[in-house]
mmCIF file with all atom_site columns, C-alpha atoms in Angstrom:
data_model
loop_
_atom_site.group_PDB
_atom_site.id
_atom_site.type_symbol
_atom_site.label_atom_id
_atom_site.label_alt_id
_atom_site.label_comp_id
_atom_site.label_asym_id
_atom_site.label_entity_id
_atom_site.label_seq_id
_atom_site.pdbx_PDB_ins_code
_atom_site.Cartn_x
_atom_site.Cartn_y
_atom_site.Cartn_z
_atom_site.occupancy
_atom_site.B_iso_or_equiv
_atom_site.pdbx_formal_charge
_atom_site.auth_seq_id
_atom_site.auth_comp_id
_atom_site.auth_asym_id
_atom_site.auth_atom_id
_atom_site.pdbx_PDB_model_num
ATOM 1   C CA . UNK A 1 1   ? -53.619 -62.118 2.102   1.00 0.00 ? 4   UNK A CA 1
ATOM 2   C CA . UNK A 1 2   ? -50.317 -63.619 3.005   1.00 0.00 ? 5   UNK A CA 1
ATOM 3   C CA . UNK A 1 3   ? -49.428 -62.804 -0.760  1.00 0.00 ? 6   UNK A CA 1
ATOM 4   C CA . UNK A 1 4   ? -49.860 -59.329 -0.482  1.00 0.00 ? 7   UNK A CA 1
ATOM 5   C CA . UNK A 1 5   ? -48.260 -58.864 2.931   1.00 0.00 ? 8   UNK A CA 1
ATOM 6   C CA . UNK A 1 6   ? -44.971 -60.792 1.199   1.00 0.00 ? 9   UNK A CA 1
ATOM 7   C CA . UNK A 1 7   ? -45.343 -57.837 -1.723  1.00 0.00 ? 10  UNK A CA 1
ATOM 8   C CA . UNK A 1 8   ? -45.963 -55.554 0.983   1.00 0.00 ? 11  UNK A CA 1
ATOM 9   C CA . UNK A 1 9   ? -42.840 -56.400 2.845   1.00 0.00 ? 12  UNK A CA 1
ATOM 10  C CA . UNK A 1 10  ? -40.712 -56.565 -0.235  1.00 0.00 ? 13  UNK A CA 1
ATOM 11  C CA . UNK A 1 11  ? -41.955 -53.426 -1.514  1.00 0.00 ? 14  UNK A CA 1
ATOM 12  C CA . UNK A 1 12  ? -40.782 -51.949 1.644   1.00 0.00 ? 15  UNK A CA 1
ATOM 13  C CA . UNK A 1 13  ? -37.585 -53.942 1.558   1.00 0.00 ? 16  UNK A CA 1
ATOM 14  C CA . UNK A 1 14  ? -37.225 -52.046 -2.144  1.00 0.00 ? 17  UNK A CA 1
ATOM 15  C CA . UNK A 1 15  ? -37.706 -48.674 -1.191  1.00 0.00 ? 18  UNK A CA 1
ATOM 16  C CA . UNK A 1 16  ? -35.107 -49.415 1.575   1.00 0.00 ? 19  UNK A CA 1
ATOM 17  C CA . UNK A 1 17  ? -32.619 -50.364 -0.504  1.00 0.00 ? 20  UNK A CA 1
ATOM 18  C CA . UNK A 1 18  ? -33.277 -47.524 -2.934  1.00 0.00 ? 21  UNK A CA 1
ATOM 19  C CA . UNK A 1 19  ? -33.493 -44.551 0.396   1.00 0.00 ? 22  UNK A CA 1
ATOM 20  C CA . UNK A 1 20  ? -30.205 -46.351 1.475   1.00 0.00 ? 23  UNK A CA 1
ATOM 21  C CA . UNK A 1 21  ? -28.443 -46.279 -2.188  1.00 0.00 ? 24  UNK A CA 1
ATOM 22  C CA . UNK A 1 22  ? -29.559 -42.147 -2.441  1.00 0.00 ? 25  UNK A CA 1
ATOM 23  C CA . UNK A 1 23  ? -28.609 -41.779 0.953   1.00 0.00 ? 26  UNK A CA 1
ATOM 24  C CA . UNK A 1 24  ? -24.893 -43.290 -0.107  1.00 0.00 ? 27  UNK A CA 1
ATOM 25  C CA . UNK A 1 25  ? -25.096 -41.387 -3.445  1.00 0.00 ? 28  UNK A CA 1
ATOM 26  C CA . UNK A 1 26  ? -26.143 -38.206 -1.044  1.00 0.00 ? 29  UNK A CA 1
ATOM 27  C CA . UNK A 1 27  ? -23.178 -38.859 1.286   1.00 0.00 ? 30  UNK A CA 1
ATOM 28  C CA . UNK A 1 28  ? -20.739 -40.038 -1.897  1.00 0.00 ? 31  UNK A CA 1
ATOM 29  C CA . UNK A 1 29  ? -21.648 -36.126 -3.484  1.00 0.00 ? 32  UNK A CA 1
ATOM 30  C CA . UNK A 1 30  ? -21.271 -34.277 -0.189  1.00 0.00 ? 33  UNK A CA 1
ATOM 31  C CA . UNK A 1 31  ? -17.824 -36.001 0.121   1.00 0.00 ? 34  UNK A CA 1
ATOM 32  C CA . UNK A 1 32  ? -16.785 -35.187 -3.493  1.00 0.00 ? 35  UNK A CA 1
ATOM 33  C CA . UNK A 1 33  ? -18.365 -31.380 -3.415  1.00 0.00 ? 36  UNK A CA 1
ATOM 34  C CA . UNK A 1 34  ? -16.643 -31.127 0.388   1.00 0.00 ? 37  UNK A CA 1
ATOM 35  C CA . UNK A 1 35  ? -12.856 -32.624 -1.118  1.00 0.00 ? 38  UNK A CA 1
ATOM 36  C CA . UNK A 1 36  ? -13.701 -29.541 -4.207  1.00 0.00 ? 39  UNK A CA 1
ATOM 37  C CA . UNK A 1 37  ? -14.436 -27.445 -1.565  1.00 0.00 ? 40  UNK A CA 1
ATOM 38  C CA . UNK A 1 38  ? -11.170 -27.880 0.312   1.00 0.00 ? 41  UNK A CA 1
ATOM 39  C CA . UNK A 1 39  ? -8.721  -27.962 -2.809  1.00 0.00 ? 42  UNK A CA 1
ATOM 40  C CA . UNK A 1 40  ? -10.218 -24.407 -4.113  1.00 0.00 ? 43  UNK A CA 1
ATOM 41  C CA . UNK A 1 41  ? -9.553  -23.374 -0.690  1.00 0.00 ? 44  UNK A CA 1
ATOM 42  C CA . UNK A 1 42  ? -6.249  -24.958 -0.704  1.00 0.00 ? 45  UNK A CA 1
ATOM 43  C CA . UNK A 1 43  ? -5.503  -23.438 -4.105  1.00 0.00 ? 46  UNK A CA 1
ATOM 44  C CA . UNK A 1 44  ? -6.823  -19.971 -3.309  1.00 0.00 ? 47  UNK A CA 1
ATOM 45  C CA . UNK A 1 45  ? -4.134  -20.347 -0.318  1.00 0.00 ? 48  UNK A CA 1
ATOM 46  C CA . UNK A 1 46  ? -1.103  -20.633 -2.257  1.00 0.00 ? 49  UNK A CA 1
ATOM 47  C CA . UNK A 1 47  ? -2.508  -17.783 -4.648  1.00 0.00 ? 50  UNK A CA 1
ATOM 48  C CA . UNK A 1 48  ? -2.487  -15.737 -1.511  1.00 0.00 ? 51  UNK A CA 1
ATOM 49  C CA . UNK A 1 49  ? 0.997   -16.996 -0.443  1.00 0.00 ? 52  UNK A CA 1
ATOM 50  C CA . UNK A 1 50  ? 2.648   -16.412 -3.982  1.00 0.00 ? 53  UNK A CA 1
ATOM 51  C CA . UNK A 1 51  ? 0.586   -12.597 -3.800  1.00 0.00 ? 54  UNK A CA 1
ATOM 52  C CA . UNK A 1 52  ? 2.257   -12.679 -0.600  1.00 0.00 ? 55  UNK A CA 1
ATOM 53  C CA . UNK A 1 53  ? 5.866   -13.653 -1.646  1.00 0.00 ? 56  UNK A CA 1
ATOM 54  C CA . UNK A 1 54  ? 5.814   -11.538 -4.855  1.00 0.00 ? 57  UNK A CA 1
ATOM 55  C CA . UNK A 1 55  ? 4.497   -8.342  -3.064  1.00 0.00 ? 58  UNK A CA 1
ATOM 56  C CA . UNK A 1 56  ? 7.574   -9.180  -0.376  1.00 0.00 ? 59  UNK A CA 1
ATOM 57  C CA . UNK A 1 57  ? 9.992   -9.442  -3.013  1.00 0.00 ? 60  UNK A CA 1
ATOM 58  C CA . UNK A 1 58  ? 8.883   -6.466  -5.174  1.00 0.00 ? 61  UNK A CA 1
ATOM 59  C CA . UNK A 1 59  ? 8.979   -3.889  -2.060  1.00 0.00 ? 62  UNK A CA 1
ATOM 60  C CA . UNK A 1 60  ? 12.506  -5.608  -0.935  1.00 0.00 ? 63  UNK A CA 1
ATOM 61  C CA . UNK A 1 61  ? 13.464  -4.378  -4.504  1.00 0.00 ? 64  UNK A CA 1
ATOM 62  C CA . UNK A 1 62  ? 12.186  -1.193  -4.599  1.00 0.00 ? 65  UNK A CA 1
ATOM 63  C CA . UNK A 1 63  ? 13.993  -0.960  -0.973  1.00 0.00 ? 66  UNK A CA 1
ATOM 64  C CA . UNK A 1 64  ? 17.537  -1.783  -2.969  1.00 0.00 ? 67  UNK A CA 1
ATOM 65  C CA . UNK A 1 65  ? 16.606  0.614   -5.665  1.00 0.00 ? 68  UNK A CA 1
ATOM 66  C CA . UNK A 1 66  ? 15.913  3.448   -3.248  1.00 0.00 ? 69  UNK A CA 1
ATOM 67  C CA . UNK A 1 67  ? 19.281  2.567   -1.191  1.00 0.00 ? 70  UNK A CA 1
ATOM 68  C CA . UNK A 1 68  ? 21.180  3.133   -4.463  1.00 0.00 ? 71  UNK A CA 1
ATOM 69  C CA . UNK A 1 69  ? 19.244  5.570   -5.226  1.00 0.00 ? 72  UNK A CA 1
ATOM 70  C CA . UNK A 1 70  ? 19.985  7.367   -1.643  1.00 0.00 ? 73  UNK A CA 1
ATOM 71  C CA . UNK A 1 71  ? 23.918  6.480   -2.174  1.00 0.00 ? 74  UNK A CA 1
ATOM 72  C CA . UNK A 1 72  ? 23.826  7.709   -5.629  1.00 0.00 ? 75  UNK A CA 1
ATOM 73  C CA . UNK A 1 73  ? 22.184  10.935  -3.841  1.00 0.00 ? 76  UNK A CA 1
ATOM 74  C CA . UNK A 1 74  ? 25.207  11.611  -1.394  1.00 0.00 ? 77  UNK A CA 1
ATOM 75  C CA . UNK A 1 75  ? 27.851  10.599  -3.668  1.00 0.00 ? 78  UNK A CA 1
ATOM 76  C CA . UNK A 1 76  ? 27.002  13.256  -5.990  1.00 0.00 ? 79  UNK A CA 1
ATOM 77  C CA . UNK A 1 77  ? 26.497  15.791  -3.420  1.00 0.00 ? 80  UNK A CA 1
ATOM 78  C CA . UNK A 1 78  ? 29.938  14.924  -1.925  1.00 0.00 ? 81  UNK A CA 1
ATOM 79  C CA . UNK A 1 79  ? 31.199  15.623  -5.899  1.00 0.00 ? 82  UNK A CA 1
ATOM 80  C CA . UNK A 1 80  ? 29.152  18.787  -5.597  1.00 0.00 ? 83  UNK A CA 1
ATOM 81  C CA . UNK A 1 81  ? 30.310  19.933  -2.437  1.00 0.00 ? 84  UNK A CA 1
ATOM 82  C CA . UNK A 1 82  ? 33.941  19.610  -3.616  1.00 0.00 ? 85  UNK A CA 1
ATOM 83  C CA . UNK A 1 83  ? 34.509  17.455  -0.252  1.00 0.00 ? 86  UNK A CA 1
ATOM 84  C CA . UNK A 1 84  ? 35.596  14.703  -2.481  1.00 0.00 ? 87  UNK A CA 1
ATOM 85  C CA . UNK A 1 85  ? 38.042  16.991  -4.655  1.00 0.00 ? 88  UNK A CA 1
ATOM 86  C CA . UNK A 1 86  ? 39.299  17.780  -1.336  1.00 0.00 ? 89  UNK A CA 1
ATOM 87  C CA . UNK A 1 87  ? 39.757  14.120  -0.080  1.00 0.00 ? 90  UNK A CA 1
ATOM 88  C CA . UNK A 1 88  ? 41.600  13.159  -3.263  1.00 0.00 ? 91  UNK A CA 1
ATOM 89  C CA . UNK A 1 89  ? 44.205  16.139  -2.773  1.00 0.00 ? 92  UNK A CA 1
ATOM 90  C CA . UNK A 1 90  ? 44.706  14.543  0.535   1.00 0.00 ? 93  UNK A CA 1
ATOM 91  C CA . UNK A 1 91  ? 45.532  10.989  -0.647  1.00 0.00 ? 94  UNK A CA 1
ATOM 92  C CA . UNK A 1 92  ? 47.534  12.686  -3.230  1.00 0.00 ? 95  UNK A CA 1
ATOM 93  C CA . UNK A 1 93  ? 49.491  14.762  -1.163  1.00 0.00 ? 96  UNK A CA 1
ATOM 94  C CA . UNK A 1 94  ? 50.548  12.224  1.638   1.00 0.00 ? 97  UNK A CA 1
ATOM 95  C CA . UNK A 1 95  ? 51.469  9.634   -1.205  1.00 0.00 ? 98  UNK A CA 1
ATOM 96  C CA . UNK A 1 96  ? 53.924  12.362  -3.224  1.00 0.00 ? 99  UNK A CA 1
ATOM 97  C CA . UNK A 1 97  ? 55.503  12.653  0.426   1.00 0.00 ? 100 UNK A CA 1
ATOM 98  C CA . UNK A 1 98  ? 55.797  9.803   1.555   1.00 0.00 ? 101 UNK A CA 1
ATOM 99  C CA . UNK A 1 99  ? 57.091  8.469   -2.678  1.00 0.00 ? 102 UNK A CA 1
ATOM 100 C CA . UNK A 1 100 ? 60.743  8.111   -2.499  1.00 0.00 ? 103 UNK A CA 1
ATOM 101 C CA . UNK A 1 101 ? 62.026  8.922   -5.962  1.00 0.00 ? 104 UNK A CA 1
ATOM 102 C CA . UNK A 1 102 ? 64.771  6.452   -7.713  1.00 0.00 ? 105 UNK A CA 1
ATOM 103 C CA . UNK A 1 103 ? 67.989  8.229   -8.416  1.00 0.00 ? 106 UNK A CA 1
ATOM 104 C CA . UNK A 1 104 ? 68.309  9.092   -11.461 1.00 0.00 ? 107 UNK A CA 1
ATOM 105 C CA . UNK A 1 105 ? 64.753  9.358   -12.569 1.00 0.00 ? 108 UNK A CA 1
ATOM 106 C CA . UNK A 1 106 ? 63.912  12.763  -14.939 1.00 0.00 ? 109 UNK A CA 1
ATOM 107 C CA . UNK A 1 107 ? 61.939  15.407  -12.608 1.00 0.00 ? 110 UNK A CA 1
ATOM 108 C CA . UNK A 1 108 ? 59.495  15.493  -15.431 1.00 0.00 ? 111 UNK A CA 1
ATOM 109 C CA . UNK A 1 109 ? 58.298  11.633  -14.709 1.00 0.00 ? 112 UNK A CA 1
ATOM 110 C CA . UNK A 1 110 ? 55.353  10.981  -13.761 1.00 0.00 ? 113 UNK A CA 1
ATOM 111 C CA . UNK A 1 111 ? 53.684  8.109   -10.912 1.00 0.00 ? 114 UNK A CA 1
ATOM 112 C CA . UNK A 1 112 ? 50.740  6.473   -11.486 1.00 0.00 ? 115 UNK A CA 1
ATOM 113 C CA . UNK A 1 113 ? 49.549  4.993   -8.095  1.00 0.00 ? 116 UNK A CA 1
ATOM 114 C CA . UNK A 1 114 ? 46.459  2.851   -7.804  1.00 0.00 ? 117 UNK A CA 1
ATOM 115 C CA . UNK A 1 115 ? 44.768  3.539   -4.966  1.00 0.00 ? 118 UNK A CA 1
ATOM 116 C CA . UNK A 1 116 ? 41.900  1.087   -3.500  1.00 0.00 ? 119 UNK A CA 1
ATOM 117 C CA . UNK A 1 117 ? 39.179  2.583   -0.652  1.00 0.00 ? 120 UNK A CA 1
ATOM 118 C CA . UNK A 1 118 ? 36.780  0.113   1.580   1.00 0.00 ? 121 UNK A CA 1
ATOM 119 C CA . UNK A 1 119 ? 33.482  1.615   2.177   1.00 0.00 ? 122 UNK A CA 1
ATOM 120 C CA . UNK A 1 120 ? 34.103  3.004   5.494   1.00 0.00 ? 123 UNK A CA 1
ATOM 121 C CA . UNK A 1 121 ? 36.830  5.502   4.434   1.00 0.00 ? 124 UNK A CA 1
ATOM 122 C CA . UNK A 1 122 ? 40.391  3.389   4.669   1.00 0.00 ? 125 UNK A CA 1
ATOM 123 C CA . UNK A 1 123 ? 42.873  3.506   1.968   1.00 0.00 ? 126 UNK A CA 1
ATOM 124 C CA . UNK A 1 124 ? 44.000  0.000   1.642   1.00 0.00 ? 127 UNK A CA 1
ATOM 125 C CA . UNK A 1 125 ? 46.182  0.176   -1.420  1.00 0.00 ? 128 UNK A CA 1
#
């Protein structure tokens, strides 16, 4: 009788030791499945940051192209409109007065003057 109460007890020590060893291999896989959990998570984060970044930086250069685009736009109307025709003769005219020309220089010469504008309008050279 004592015999079988010391297989008893070791039988229960046993399955003990083998419900605490699945319990640890339970706990080990719910750690492992929980850290693949969190880097697809972390890794479907960045995909949405870089989606993020890349849809940011294709409008900001479909923005730039549309600005030119826009410029582009005026600057030909401005040729079209013969305001810029107009704003040439202007330049043109106040350089030829103010041009002082060098004794004995041919009437027939000719000036070439380079002359530099800042957006904005101003004649700076």
């Amino acid at each position: 009788m004592a015999l079988r109460a010391e297989e008893q007890a070791s039988a229960q020590r046993e399955a003990r030791k083998r419900a605490e060893a699945e319990a640890a291999q339970a706990a080990q896989a719910a750690r492992v499945e929980a850290e693949k959990q969190a880097k697809a998570e972390a890794e479907r984060e960045a995909k949405a940051a870089a989606d993020k970044r890349a849809a940011a930086e294709k409008q900001a250069l479909q923005n730039e192209i549309n600005a030119q685009l826009e410029a582009e736009k005026r600057l030909n109307a401005a040729r079209d409109s013969g305001q810029q025709d107009q704003y040439v003769a202007m330049i043109k005219n106040h350089i030829e007065r103010q041009w002082i020309r060098p004794p004995g220089t041919p009437q027939a010469m000719d000036c070439v003057a380079d002359v530099r504008q800042v957006p904005g309008g101003e004649v700076t050279a």
